[in-house]
Coordinates of C-alpha atoms and ligand atoms in Angstrom, one line a residue:
Chain A
M13 CA 143.8 -28.8 50.8
T14 CA 147.2 -30.4 51.3
W15 CA 149.4 -30.5 54.4
D16 CA 152.7 -28.7 53.8
W17 CA 155.5 -29.8 56.2
S18 CA 157.7 -27.0 54.9
A19 CA 155.2 -24.5 56.1
V20 CA 155.4 -26.1 59.5
G21 CA 159.1 -25.8 59.5
D22 CA 158.9 -22.1 58.4
F23 CA 156.5 -21.4 61.2
M24 CA 158.6 -22.9 63.9
P25 CA 160.8 -19.9 64.8
R26 CA 157.8 -17.7 65.3
F27 CA 156.0 -20.5 67.0
W28 CA 158.6 -20.8 69.7
D29 CA 158.5 -17.0 70.3
G30 CA 154.7 -17.4 70.7
V31 CA 155.1 -20.4 73.1
L32 CA 157.3 -18.3 75.3
V33 CA 154.8 -15.5 75.5
T34 CA 151.9 -17.8 76.2
L35 CA 153.8 -19.6 79.0
Q36 CA 154.9 -16.3 80.5
A37 CA 151.4 -15.0 80.3
L38 CA 150.0 -18.1 81.9
V39 CA 152.5 -18.5 84.7
L40 CA 152.8 -14.9 85.7
G41 CA 149.1 -14.2 85.1
S42 CA 148.3 -17.2 87.4
L43 CA 150.6 -16.0 90.1
I44 CA 149.1 -12.5 90.0
A45 CA 145.6 -14.0 90.0
F46 CA 146.4 -16.3 92.9
A47 CA 148.0 -13.6 95.0
L48 CA 145.7 -10.7 94.2
G49 CA 142.6 -12.9 94.5
L50 CA 143.6 -13.9 98.0
I51 CA 144.1 -10.2 99.0
W52 CA 140.6 -9.4 97.6
A53 CA 139.0 -12.3 99.5
M54 CA 140.7 -11.3 102.8
A55 CA 139.9 -7.7 102.3
Q56 CA 136.2 -8.6 101.9
R57 CA 136.4 -10.1 105.4
S58 CA 137.9 -7.0 106.9
P59 CA 136.1 -5.6 109.9
L60 CA 136.4 -2.1 108.3
K61 CA 133.7 -1.0 105.9
V62 CA 136.0 1.4 104.2
V63 CA 138.1 -1.6 103.1
R64 CA 135.3 -4.0 102.3
W65 CA 133.1 -1.7 100.2
P66 CA 135.6 -0.5 97.6
V67 CA 137.1 -4.0 97.2
V68 CA 133.6 -5.4 96.5
A69 CA 132.9 -2.6 94.0
V70 CA 136.2 -2.9 92.1
T71 CA 136.1 -6.7 91.9
E72 CA 132.5 -6.8 90.8
F73 CA 133.3 -4.2 88.1
I74 CA 136.3 -6.0 86.8
R75 CA 134.5 -9.4 86.8
N76 CA 131.6 -8.0 84.9
T77 CA 133.4 -6.2 82.1
P78 CA 135.1 -8.0 79.2
L79 CA 138.8 -8.9 79.5
L80 CA 139.2 -7.4 76.0
V81 CA 138.0 -4.0 77.2
Q82 CA 140.4 -4.1 80.2
L83 CA 143.3 -5.0 78.0
F84 CA 142.7 -2.1 75.7
F85 CA 142.2 0.2 78.7
L86 CA 145.5 -0.8 80.3
F87 CA 147.3 -0.5 77.0
Y88 CA 145.9 2.8 75.8
V89 CA 145.0 4.7 79.0
L90 CA 147.8 3.8 81.3
P91 CA 150.5 5.5 79.1
E92 CA 148.3 8.7 79.3
W93 CA 148.8 8.6 83.0
G94 CA 152.6 8.2 82.5
V95 CA 152.7 4.4 83.1
T96 CA 154.2 2.7 80.1
L97 CA 154.4 -1.1 80.2
S98 CA 155.4 -3.5 77.4
A99 CA 152.7 -5.3 75.6
L100 CA 153.5 -8.5 77.4
T101 CA 153.6 -6.9 80.8
T102 CA 150.3 -5.2 80.1
G103 CA 148.8 -8.5 79.0
V104 CA 150.1 -10.4 82.0
V105 CA 148.7 -7.7 84.4
G106 CA 145.4 -7.7 82.5
L107 CA 145.0 -11.4 82.6
G108 CA 146.1 -11.6 86.3
L109 CA 143.8 -8.8 87.3
H110 CA 140.8 -10.1 85.5
Y111 CA 141.2 -13.6 86.8
S112 CA 142.0 -12.4 90.3
T113 CA 138.3 -11.5 90.6
Y114 CA 137.4 -15.1 89.9
T115 CA 139.9 -16.6 92.2
A116 CA 138.7 -14.1 94.9
E117 CA 135.3 -15.8 94.7
V118 CA 136.9 -19.2 94.9
Y119 CA 139.0 -18.2 98.0
R120 CA 135.9 -16.6 99.5
A121 CA 134.0 -19.9 99.2
G122 CA 137.0 -21.7 100.8
I123 CA 137.2 -19.2 103.7
D124 CA 133.4 -19.4 104.2
G125 CA 133.7 -23.2 104.3
V126 CA 136.0 -23.1 107.4
P127 CA 133.8 -23.8 110.4
V128 CA 133.1 -20.8 112.6
G129 CA 134.5 -22.9 115.5
Q130 CA 137.9 -22.5 114.0
W131 CA 137.7 -18.7 114.3
E132 CA 136.3 -19.0 117.8
A133 CA 139.2 -21.3 118.8
C134 CA 141.6 -18.6 117.5
T135 CA 139.9 -16.0 119.6
A136 CA 139.9 -18.3 122.6
L137 CA 143.6 -18.7 122.3
S138 CA 144.1 -14.9 121.6
L139 CA 146.0 -15.7 118.4
P140 CA 146.9 -12.5 116.6
R141 CA 145.2 -11.9 113.3
S142 CA 148.2 -12.8 111.3
R143 CA 148.4 -16.3 112.8
T144 CA 144.6 -16.8 112.6
W145 CA 144.8 -16.2 108.9
G146 CA 148.2 -17.6 108.1
A147 CA 148.3 -20.7 110.3
V148 CA 144.6 -21.7 110.8
I149 CA 142.1 -20.3 108.3
L150 CA 144.0 -20.1 105.0
P151 CA 145.7 -23.5 105.2
Q152 CA 142.2 -25.0 105.6
A153 CA 140.5 -22.8 103.1
I154 CA 143.1 -23.1 100.3
R155 CA 143.5 -26.8 100.3
R156 CA 139.8 -27.3 99.5
V157 CA 139.8 -24.8 96.6
V158 CA 142.9 -25.9 94.7
P159 CA 140.8 -27.9 92.2
A160 CA 138.7 -24.8 91.5
L161 CA 141.8 -22.6 91.2
G162 CA 143.2 -25.1 88.7
N163 CA 140.2 -24.8 86.5
Y164 CA 140.9 -21.0 86.2
V165 CA 144.5 -21.7 85.2
I166 CA 143.1 -23.7 82.2
A167 CA 140.5 -21.0 81.5
M168 CA 143.2 -18.4 81.5
L169 CA 145.3 -20.4 79.1
K170 CA 142.3 -20.4 76.8
D171 CA 141.9 -16.7 77.1
S172 CA 145.5 -15.9 76.6
P173 CA 145.2 -15.3 72.8
M174 CA 143.4 -12.1 73.7
I175 CA 146.6 -10.4 74.7
A176 CA 147.6 -10.5 71.0
V177 CA 145.2 -7.6 70.4
I178 CA 147.5 -5.3 72.2
G179 CA 150.5 -6.7 70.4
A180 CA 151.8 -9.4 72.8
L181 CA 152.1 -12.1 70.1
E182 CA 151.5 -15.4 71.8
M183 CA 151.1 -18.6 69.9
L184 CA 147.9 -17.8 68.1
G185 CA 149.0 -14.2 67.3
Q186 CA 152.2 -15.6 65.8
A187 CA 150.2 -18.0 63.7
R188 CA 147.9 -15.3 62.4
Q189 CA 150.8 -13.1 61.5
F190 CA 152.5 -16.0 59.7
T191 CA 149.3 -16.7 57.8
A192 CA 148.9 -13.1 56.8
S193 CA 152.2 -13.2 54.9
T194 CA 152.1 -16.8 53.6
F195 CA 148.4 -17.5 53.1
Q196 CA 148.9 -20.9 54.7
P197 CA 146.5 -21.0 57.7
T198 CA 146.1 -24.7 58.1
E199 CA 149.6 -25.7 59.3
P200 CA 150.3 -22.9 61.9
I201 CA 146.7 -23.0 63.3
T202 CA 146.9 -26.8 63.7
V203 CA 150.3 -26.6 65.4
V204 CA 149.0 -24.0 67.8
G205 CA 145.9 -26.0 68.6
I206 CA 148.0 -29.0 69.5
A207 CA 150.3 -26.8 71.5
F208 CA 147.4 -25.6 73.6
I209 CA 146.5 -29.2 74.5
L210 CA 150.2 -30.0 75.2
I211 CA 150.3 -27.1 77.6
A212 CA 146.9 -27.6 79.2
Y213 CA 147.4 -31.3 80.0
P214 CA 150.6 -31.0 82.0
A215 CA 149.2 -27.9 83.7
S216 CA 146.2 -29.8 84.9
L217 CA 148.4 -32.7 86.0
L218 CA 150.4 -30.2 87.9
M219 CA 147.4 -28.8 89.6
R220 CA 146.2 -32.3 90.4
A221 CA 149.5 -33.2 92.0
L222 CA 149.3 -30.1 94.1
E223 CA 145.8 -31.0 95.1
R224 CA 146.9 -34.5 96.2
R225 CA 149.6 -32.9 98.2
L226 CA 147.4 -30.4 99.9
V227 CA 144.1 -32.3 100.4
R228 CA 144.8 -34.9 103.0
Chain B
M14 CA 145.5 2.0 131.2
S15 CA 143.4 0.0 133.5
A16 CA 146.4 -2.3 134.2
E17 CA 148.0 0.5 136.4
K18 CA 145.1 0.1 138.8
N19 CA 146.0 -3.5 139.4
P20 CA 149.5 -4.3 138.4
S21 CA 149.4 -7.8 139.9
T22 CA 146.9 -9.0 137.3
T23 CA 148.9 -8.3 134.1
A24 CA 151.1 -11.4 134.7
N25 CA 149.5 -14.4 133.1
G26 CA 150.6 -17.4 135.1
G27 CA 147.7 -19.7 136.0
T28 CA 149.5 -20.6 139.2
N29 CA 149.6 -17.2 140.9
P30 CA 146.2 -16.6 142.5
A31 CA 144.6 -13.4 141.2
V32 CA 143.4 -10.6 143.3
D33 CA 143.7 -12.6 146.5
G34 CA 140.4 -14.2 147.5
S35 CA 138.3 -11.6 145.8
E36 CA 136.3 -12.0 142.6
L37 CA 138.2 -13.2 139.6
I38 CA 135.1 -12.9 137.4
K39 CA 132.5 -10.3 138.1
F40 CA 129.3 -9.7 136.0
D41 CA 127.7 -6.4 137.0
N42 CA 124.2 -5.8 135.6
V43 CA 124.9 -7.5 132.3
T44 CA 122.2 -7.5 129.8
K45 CA 122.4 -9.2 126.4
R46 CA 119.7 -9.1 123.8
Y47 CA 119.2 -10.7 120.4
G48 CA 116.7 -8.4 118.8
S49 CA 113.8 -8.4 121.2
N50 CA 114.9 -11.6 122.9
V51 CA 116.4 -10.7 126.2
V52 CA 118.9 -13.5 126.8
L53 CA 120.6 -12.1 129.9
D54 CA 118.6 -9.8 132.1
N55 CA 120.6 -7.5 134.4
L56 CA 122.7 -10.4 135.4
C57 CA 125.0 -10.1 138.5
F58 CA 127.2 -12.8 139.8
D59 CA 130.8 -13.3 140.6
V60 CA 133.3 -16.1 140.9
S61 CA 136.1 -16.1 143.4
S62 CA 139.6 -17.2 142.4
G63 CA 140.1 -20.9 142.5
K64 CA 136.4 -21.8 142.7
H65 CA 134.7 -24.3 140.5
V66 CA 131.3 -23.0 139.5
T67 CA 128.7 -25.0 137.5
L68 CA 126.0 -23.3 135.5
I69 CA 122.8 -25.3 135.1
G70 CA 119.5 -24.5 133.6
P71 CA 117.1 -25.3 130.7
S72 CA 118.0 -24.9 127.1
G73 CA 118.1 -21.3 126.0
S74 CA 118.5 -19.9 129.5
G75 CA 121.7 -18.1 128.5
K76 CA 124.5 -20.4 129.9
T77 CA 126.5 -20.5 126.7
T78 CA 126.0 -16.7 126.2
I79 CA 127.8 -16.1 129.5
L80 CA 130.8 -18.1 128.4
R81 CA 130.8 -16.4 125.0
L82 CA 130.7 -13.0 126.7
L83 CA 133.8 -14.0 128.7
M84 CA 135.5 -15.1 125.5
T85 CA 134.6 -11.8 123.9
L86 CA 132.8 -13.7 121.1
V87 CA 129.7 -11.6 121.9
K88 CA 129.5 -8.1 123.5
P89 CA 127.1 -7.1 126.3
D90 CA 124.5 -4.6 125.5
E91 CA 124.6 -3.2 129.0
G92 CA 126.6 -3.7 132.2
T93 CA 130.2 -4.6 132.7
I94 CA 132.3 -7.7 133.1
K95 CA 135.5 -7.8 135.0
V96 CA 138.2 -10.5 134.8
A97 CA 141.0 -10.5 137.3
G98 CA 140.2 -6.9 138.2
D99 CA 140.3 -5.6 134.6
Y100 CA 137.3 -4.6 132.6
L101 CA 136.8 -7.1 129.8
S102 CA 134.2 -5.5 127.6
H103 CA 135.3 -2.0 128.4
E104 CA 138.5 -0.1 129.1
E105 CA 139.2 3.0 131.1
K106 CA 140.4 6.0 129.1
N107 CA 140.8 9.4 130.9
G108 CA 138.7 8.1 133.7
K109 CA 135.8 7.1 131.5
L110 CA 134.6 3.7 130.6
V111 CA 134.6 3.1 126.8
P112 CA 134.0 -0.1 124.8
A113 CA 137.2 -2.1 124.9
G114 CA 139.5 -2.2 121.9
E115 CA 140.9 -5.3 120.3
R116 CA 144.3 -5.1 122.1
H117 CA 142.8 -4.6 125.6
Q118 CA 140.4 -7.5 125.1
R119 CA 143.3 -9.7 124.0
E120 CA 145.3 -8.9 127.1
V121 CA 142.5 -9.6 129.5
R122 CA 141.4 -12.7 127.6
K123 CA 144.8 -14.2 128.0
N124 CA 143.6 -15.1 131.6
I125 CA 140.8 -17.2 130.2
G126 CA 140.9 -20.6 128.4
M127 CA 138.0 -22.3 126.8
V128 CA 137.1 -25.8 125.8
F129 CA 134.3 -26.1 123.3
Q130 CA 131.6 -28.7 122.8
Q131 CA 132.9 -29.4 119.3
F132 CA 136.6 -29.5 120.3
N133 CA 137.6 -27.1 117.5
L134 CA 141.1 -28.4 117.2
F135 CA 143.0 -27.1 114.2
P136 CA 142.7 -30.0 111.7
N137 CA 145.7 -28.8 109.7
M138 CA 148.1 -29.2 112.7
K139 CA 149.4 -32.2 114.5
V140 CA 148.5 -32.6 118.2
L141 CA 151.8 -31.1 119.4
R142 CA 151.4 -27.9 117.2
N143 CA 147.8 -27.5 118.3
I144 CA 149.1 -27.1 121.8
T145 CA 152.2 -25.1 121.2
E146 CA 150.8 -22.7 118.6
A147 CA 149.4 -20.1 121.0
P148 CA 152.1 -20.4 123.7
V149 CA 154.7 -19.7 121.1
H150 CA 152.9 -16.9 119.1
V151 CA 150.9 -15.3 121.9
L152 CA 153.0 -15.8 125.1
G153 CA 156.2 -15.7 123.2
L154 CA 157.5 -18.9 124.6
G155 CA 160.5 -20.6 123.0
K156 CA 159.7 -23.6 120.9
D157 CA 161.5 -26.0 123.2
E158 CA 159.8 -24.6 126.3
A159 CA 156.4 -24.8 124.6
E160 CA 156.9 -28.4 123.5
Q161 CA 158.1 -29.3 127.0
R162 CA 154.9 -27.8 128.4
A163 CA 152.8 -29.6 125.8
R164 CA 154.4 -33.0 126.6
E165 CA 153.6 -32.5 130.3
L166 CA 150.0 -31.7 129.5
L167 CA 149.6 -34.6 127.1
E168 CA 150.9 -36.9 129.8
M169 CA 148.4 -35.4 132.2
V170 CA 145.5 -36.1 129.8
G171 CA 147.0 -39.5 128.9
L172 CA 147.8 -38.9 125.2
T173 CA 151.6 -39.1 125.1
D174 CA 151.4 -41.7 122.3
H175 CA 149.4 -39.4 120.1
I176 CA 151.6 -36.4 120.0
D177 CA 152.4 -36.8 116.3
K178 CA 148.9 -37.5 115.0
Y179 CA 146.5 -35.2 113.3
P180 CA 143.2 -34.6 115.1
S181 CA 141.3 -36.5 112.5
Q182 CA 143.2 -39.6 113.6
L183 CA 141.9 -39.4 117.1
S184 CA 138.6 -40.4 118.7
G185 CA 136.3 -37.6 119.9
G186 CA 137.3 -38.2 123.5
Q187 CA 141.0 -38.0 122.6
Q188 CA 140.4 -34.8 120.6
Q189 CA 138.6 -33.2 123.6
R190 CA 141.5 -34.1 125.9
V191 CA 143.9 -32.5 123.4
A192 CA 141.6 -29.5 123.4
I193 CA 141.8 -29.3 127.2
A194 CA 145.6 -29.5 127.1
R195 CA 145.6 -26.8 124.4
A196 CA 143.6 -24.5 126.7
L197 CA 145.8 -25.2 129.7
A198 CA 149.0 -24.6 127.8
M199 CA 148.2 -20.9 128.0
R200 CA 148.2 -21.2 131.8
P201 CA 144.9 -19.4 132.1
Q202 CA 143.5 -18.4 135.5
V203 CA 140.0 -19.4 134.4
L204 CA 138.9 -22.4 132.4
L205 CA 135.5 -22.2 130.6
L206 CA 133.9 -25.5 129.7
D207 CA 130.7 -25.5 127.6
E208 CA 129.1 -29.0 127.6
V209 CA 132.4 -30.5 126.7
T210 CA 131.1 -34.0 126.7
S211 CA 127.8 -33.7 124.9
A212 CA 129.3 -34.3 121.4
L213 CA 131.0 -37.5 122.6
D214 CA 129.9 -41.1 122.3
P215 CA 128.7 -42.3 125.7
E216 CA 131.6 -44.6 126.3
L217 CA 134.1 -41.8 125.8
V218 CA 132.5 -39.4 128.3
A219 CA 134.1 -40.9 131.4
G220 CA 137.7 -40.4 130.2
V221 CA 137.2 -36.7 129.6
L222 CA 135.4 -36.2 132.9
D223 CA 138.2 -38.0 134.7
V224 CA 140.7 -35.6 133.3
L225 CA 138.6 -32.6 134.3
R226 CA 138.2 -34.0 137.8
D227 CA 141.9 -34.4 138.0
I228 CA 142.5 -30.8 137.0
A229 CA 139.8 -29.6 139.3
H230 CA 141.4 -31.4 142.3
S231 CA 145.1 -30.9 141.5
T232 CA 145.3 -27.3 140.3
D233 CA 144.0 -24.0 141.6
I234 CA 142.5 -23.0 138.3
T235 CA 139.1 -21.4 138.4
M236 CA 136.4 -23.3 136.5
L237 CA 133.2 -22.1 135.0
C238 CA 131.4 -25.1 133.7
V239 CA 128.2 -25.7 131.8
T240 CA 127.2 -29.3 131.9
H241 CA 124.3 -31.8 131.9
E242 CA 126.5 -34.3 133.8
M243 CA 125.0 -33.8 137.2
N244 CA 127.2 -36.3 138.9
F245 CA 130.3 -34.6 137.6
A246 CA 128.9 -31.2 138.6
R247 CA 128.3 -32.5 142.1
D248 CA 131.9 -33.9 142.3
I249 CA 133.8 -30.8 141.3
S250 CA 131.6 -27.8 142.0
D251 CA 132.0 -25.4 144.9
D252 CA 128.9 -23.6 143.7
V253 CA 126.0 -24.3 141.4
L254 CA 124.1 -21.5 139.7
M255 CA 120.7 -22.3 138.4
F256 CA 119.7 -20.2 135.4
D257 CA 116.3 -19.5 134.0
A258 CA 115.4 -16.9 131.4
G259 CA 118.7 -15.1 131.7
R260 CA 118.7 -14.8 135.5
V261 CA 120.2 -16.7 138.3
I262 CA 117.2 -18.0 140.2
E263 CA 119.0 -20.0 142.7
S264 CA 122.6 -20.7 143.8
G265 CA 124.4 -22.6 146.4
A266 CA 126.5 -25.6 147.3
P267 CA 125.8 -28.7 145.0
E268 CA 124.5 -30.8 147.9
K269 CA 121.9 -28.2 148.6
I270 CA 120.9 -27.5 145.0
F271 CA 120.8 -31.1 144.0
T272 CA 119.1 -32.5 147.0
D273 CA 117.0 -29.8 148.4
P274 CA 116.4 -27.0 145.9
E275 CA 114.3 -24.0 147.0
H276 CA 112.9 -23.0 143.7
E277 CA 110.1 -24.8 141.9
R278 CA 111.8 -24.3 138.5
T279 CA 115.0 -25.9 139.8
R280 CA 113.1 -28.9 141.0
E281 CA 111.4 -29.2 137.6
F282 CA 114.6 -28.9 135.8
L283 CA 116.5 -31.4 137.9
S284 CA 113.7 -34.0 137.8
A285 CA 113.9 -33.7 134.0
V286 CA 117.6 -34.2 133.7
L287 CA 118.5 -36.5 136.6
Ligands
LIG29 N1 123.7 -15.6 117.5 C1 122.4 -15.6 118.1 N2 121.5 -14.9 117.4 C2 120.2 -14.9 118.0 N3 119.9 -15.5 119.1 C3 120.8 -16.2 119.8 C4 122.1 -16.3 119.3 N4 122.8 -17.0 120.1 C5 122.0 -17.4 121.1 N5 120.8 -16.9 120.9 C6 119.6 -17.1 121.8 O1 120.0 -16.8 123.1 C7 119.3 -17.6 124.0 C8 120.3 -18.2 125.0 O2 121.2 -19.0 124.3 P1 122.3 -19.9 125.0 O3 123.0 -20.6 123.9 O4 123.1 -19.0 125.9 O5 121.5 -20.9 125.8 P2 122.0 -22.1 126.7 O6 121.6 -21.9 128.1 O7 123.4 -22.3 126.4 O8 121.1 -23.3 126.0 P3 121.6 -24.8 125.8 O9 121.4 -25.6 127.0 O10 120.6 -25.3 124.7 O11 123.0 -24.8 125.2 C9 118.5 -18.6 123.2 O12 117.2 -18.2 123.2 C10 119.1 -18.5 121.8 O13 118.1 -18.7 120.8
LIG30 MG1 124.6 -23.8 125.5

């Protein structure tokens, strides 16, 4: 087996297309996972059973079924209901939705970790619910779960090749397509492997910087 | 709305006396149970406006539960509680008493401030924000006005220099004094104090008690105080209520209760703590 630099060169245009898709999936998927997970976690604390119960059921269901099944479902079933999304959008939504059920657990642990005295102080001061959550509980809960959230960003990066199955060709998908026509797997796969490290490392540095800022 | 019945009580300045001279707090046959454990047993008592009342009694006798009922942290199983003429745990709808909704409770509770044993300051906010948060977002005060009020209170509790610190940078005694300032910033008519010095190192207790003495003597705020500091109780109290097993077994002026109690249980209790 020999290393062919010209194959690397030939792969580059597709590679950059793939990088773009991977980064979009990672960034947008993380944002959805962070936001939606927070909503799930807060809804699970709702005083209303009609809010709590369905949220628990839906998040348990999503967390316990494979991401792959969810991606296929979104891709093939949503259009039947009249919702057509691009492959990338579907992939982003799928990743974000799936990981939101993990981040919800993380947030939940963070919220549970806020001493009950903080809630009681909010009651004693008659703070409205919005301030109780927004100014007191969440700032304390989130800063202690940033490291755990960061781990899920990395996990999501590693799961991102799955969106290729619905045609959102991220880095690995591009490499496989390239290989299918050139029969040169070594170079593109190696490039992609290195690229994953080069994305994961700054991403974890970023999360760590965020952690330092928030955890005081 | 029950407010119609008593329009004078909807204002929330700690300075205007409530329903003149009459009861500011009224417990009427209040029963509270946890499972089969009857914590408060048909409890009746009231506190007149401006009075300082101390609750004493053995551990588990229900003192904290009374304060938590007033703070709406727990609900009574039977009976009613009135604060400044308004039902706290209930509200009147079409002439009937129904369990109070969130909004009604919030309105009545604005008359009440509480200081906790564990301070419960917000660790993510500096001292100043701890004090201004509720006045700004609950009473609707402007930021400048709220900060002005906070500065005055910090001066009163002797912490002007610490305005820009986080609670974790303060000693327990300092944190508790901030917590007192935070409660007072809402200008409540009633201040609830639940063993506010028992989490403190012994050398820090005096500073906090001095602040409370000062408040008791220089304001007309009503105080309901649970404490094991009997000297402090003697100093500030108009009335002492001795609790046992969810009932008031004896009440009276501190001189009487502390020197010449009627009840055997009171005598036992005092000899154990004094
Ligand atoms: N959340 C709860 N669940 C079950 N039982 C409770 C709860 N809170 C209080 N109790 C019980 O209610 C009784 C009264 O408790 P309370 O805290 O009012 O007593 P206390 O007079 O304040 O005692 P202490 O001097 O020890 O603080 C106790 O028997 C306690 O075990
Ligand atoms: Mg207690």
